[in-house]
Amino acid sequence: MSRIAYVNGRYLPLAHACVNVEDRGYQFSDGVYEVCEVRDSLLIDERRHMARLAFSLSELRIAMPMPAAALSVVFHEVVRRNRVRWGIVYLQISRGVSRRDHPFPPAGTAPSIVVTARNMDFAAAEKMAENGVAVISVPENRWARVDIKSVSLLPNVLAKQAAREQGAREAWFVDASGHVTEGSSSNAWIVTRDGKVVTRQADHGILKGITRTVVIEAIAAQGLTLEERAFTIDEAYAAREAFITSASQIVLPVVKINERPVGNGAPGLIASALRRDFHRFAETS
Ligand code: PLP
């Protein structure tokens, strides 16, 4: 079965789904994206992802190409046409097509929109969570507005590749003061020796993950103590547990940071419980 993509109003087989060479997403990475988990063919936390999309678009002064209700119909249709049961739906909106020139294109230039979806290997993901993953650290070298979910991901790509080349799943960005900001495609968390769950405050220096927001609700419901503050890489080495969160990975225990075992070197109880309970706190649509 050929995968189907939605491109500017049409559902097309992936091989025929093309964007213009003068699309500003392609020329300048002048665009934003969203990724939603699909579980049992339902979208997880669509409402929150839409709200963050509206924020990213407004920060970059790109118009929403269609009403949120219409976009929701497209999301569900792309999931249905690709028979996605467990996987992700991906949305990208760029500032549209215009002769290559840095300033914004003429008023009225339509934003471009692409939606794709794909199945993921559920069993492999569960296995990874059971074993836990390794992370490495890399110097923070991104721009100062990573709270905008922009498609400009070059530092994230290089960081992820460095992780993979060192046998790790994720790379954590560490700023000049030694504090972990977040992962290349996930938020970073630790559990301190005295059981406090710590993740960096959601300022301009991290993407405010939707999974992060839902996990914070789960933490409150479980009566755990949350600290939203920056933590250092040294604190992470000394932590009892560590984990990462993202829509495509939910909660993934971290068992090694720069080759040093975290806690007893096995997935932590809190991370595993948060992964297990996550969908009780998430919305489905
Ligand atoms: N931080 C970065 C840099 C990301 O790319 C992502 C997800 O792609 C996240 C955090 C987690 O965000 P979410 O939980 O909304 O997927």
CSV table of N, CA, C and O and ligand atoms in Angstrom, one decimal, residues 33 49 52 142 149 156 182-187 207 209-212 245-247, ligand 1:
chain,number,residue,atom,x,y,z
A,33,TYR,N,6.3,23.0,12.5
A,33,TYR,CA,5.7,21.7,12.3
A,33,TYR,C,5.1,21.2,13.7
A,33,TYR,O,5.3,21.9,14.7
A,49,HIS,N,-1.7,20.2,20.7
A,49,HIS,CA,-0.8,20.3,19.6
A,49,HIS,C,-1.2,21.5,18.7
A,49,HIS,O,-0.4,22.3,18.2
A,52,ARG,N,-0.3,24.8,20.3
A,52,ARG,CA,1.1,25.1,20.2
A,52,ARG,C,1.4,25.5,18.7
A,52,ARG,O,2.2,26.4,18.5
A,142,ARG,N,22.0,26.3,19.7
A,142,ARG,CA,20.8,26.6,18.9
A,142,ARG,C,20.5,28.1,19.2
A,142,ARG,O,21.0,28.8,20.0
A,149,LYS,N,8.2,25.9,17.5
A,149,LYS,CA,8.5,24.6,16.9
A,149,LYS,C,8.8,24.8,15.4
A,149,LYS,O,8.0,24.5,14.5
A,156,ASN,N,19.9,20.2,15.9
A,156,ASN,CA,19.3,19.0,16.4
A,156,ASN,C,19.6,17.8,15.6
A,156,ASN,O,19.9,16.7,16.2
A,182,GLU,N,17.5,20.6,26.9
A,182,GLU,CA,16.6,19.5,26.5
A,182,GLU,C,17.3,18.6,25.5
A,182,GLU,O,18.5,18.8,25.2
A,183,GLY,N,16.6,17.6,25.0
A,183,GLY,CA,17.2,16.7,24.0
A,183,GLY,C,17.0,17.2,22.6
A,183,GLY,O,16.3,18.3,22.4
A,184,SER,N,17.6,16.6,21.7
A,184,SER,CA,17.5,17.0,20.3
A,184,SER,C,16.1,16.9,19.7
A,184,SER,O,15.7,17.6,18.8
A,185,SER,N,15.3,16.0,20.3
A,185,SER,CA,13.9,15.9,19.9
A,185,SER,C,13.1,15.4,21.1
A,185,SER,O,12.1,14.6,20.9
A,186,SER,N,13.4,15.8,22.3
A,186,SER,CA,12.7,15.4,23.4
A,186,SER,C,13.0,16.4,24.6
A,186,SER,O,14.0,17.1,24.6
A,187,ASN,N,12.1,16.4,25.6
A,187,ASN,CA,12.4,17.1,26.9
A,187,ASN,C,13.2,16.2,27.8
A,187,ASN,O,13.1,14.9,27.7
A,207,LEU,N,11.6,23.7,24.0
A,207,LEU,CA,10.3,23.5,23.4
A,207,LEU,C,9.4,23.0,24.6
A,207,LEU,O,9.7,22.0,25.3
A,209,GLY,N,7.1,20.9,25.6
A,209,GLY,CA,6.6,19.6,25.0
A,209,GLY,C,5.2,19.4,25.5
A,209,GLY,O,4.8,19.7,26.7
A,210,ILE,N,4.4,18.9,24.6
A,210,ILE,CA,3.0,18.5,25.0
A,210,ILE,C,3.0,17.3,25.9
A,210,ILE,O,2.3,17.3,26.9
A,211,THR,N,3.9,16.4,25.7
A,211,THR,CA,4.1,15.2,26.5
A,211,THR,C,4.5,15.7,27.9
A,211,THR,O,4.0,15.2,29.0
A,212,ARG,N,5.4,16.7,27.9
A,212,ARG,CA,5.9,17.3,29.2
A,212,ARG,C,4.7,17.8,30.0
A,212,ARG,O,4.6,17.6,31.2
A,245,THR,N,11.0,12.8,27.3
A,245,THR,CA,9.6,12.7,26.8
A,245,THR,C,9.4,13.3,25.5
A,245,THR,O,10.0,14.4,25.2
A,246,SER,N,8.6,12.7,24.7
A,246,SER,CA,8.2,13.3,23.4
A,246,SER,C,6.9,12.6,22.9
A,246,SER,O,6.7,11.4,23.3
A,247,ALA,N,6.2,13.2,22.0
A,247,ALA,CA,4.9,12.6,21.5
A,247,ALA,C,5.2,11.2,20.9
A,247,ALA,O,4.3,10.3,21.0
B,1,PLP,N1,12.1,19.2,22.5
B,1,PLP,C1,12.4,19.1,21.2
B,1,PLP,C2,13.6,19.9,20.7
B,1,PLP,C3,11.5,18.4,20.4
B,1,PLP,O1,11.8,18.3,19.0
B,1,PLP,C4,10.4,17.7,20.9
B,1,PLP,C5,9.6,16.9,20.0
B,1,PLP,O2,9.8,16.7,18.9
B,1,PLP,C6,10.2,17.8,22.3
B,1,PLP,C7,11.0,18.6,23.0
B,1,PLP,C8,9.0,17.1,22.9
B,1,PLP,O3,7.8,17.7,22.5
B,1,PLP,P1,6.4,16.9,22.4
B,1,PLP,O4,6.2,16.3,23.8
B,1,PLP,O5,5.4,18.0,22.2
B,1,PLP,O6,6.6,15.9,21.3
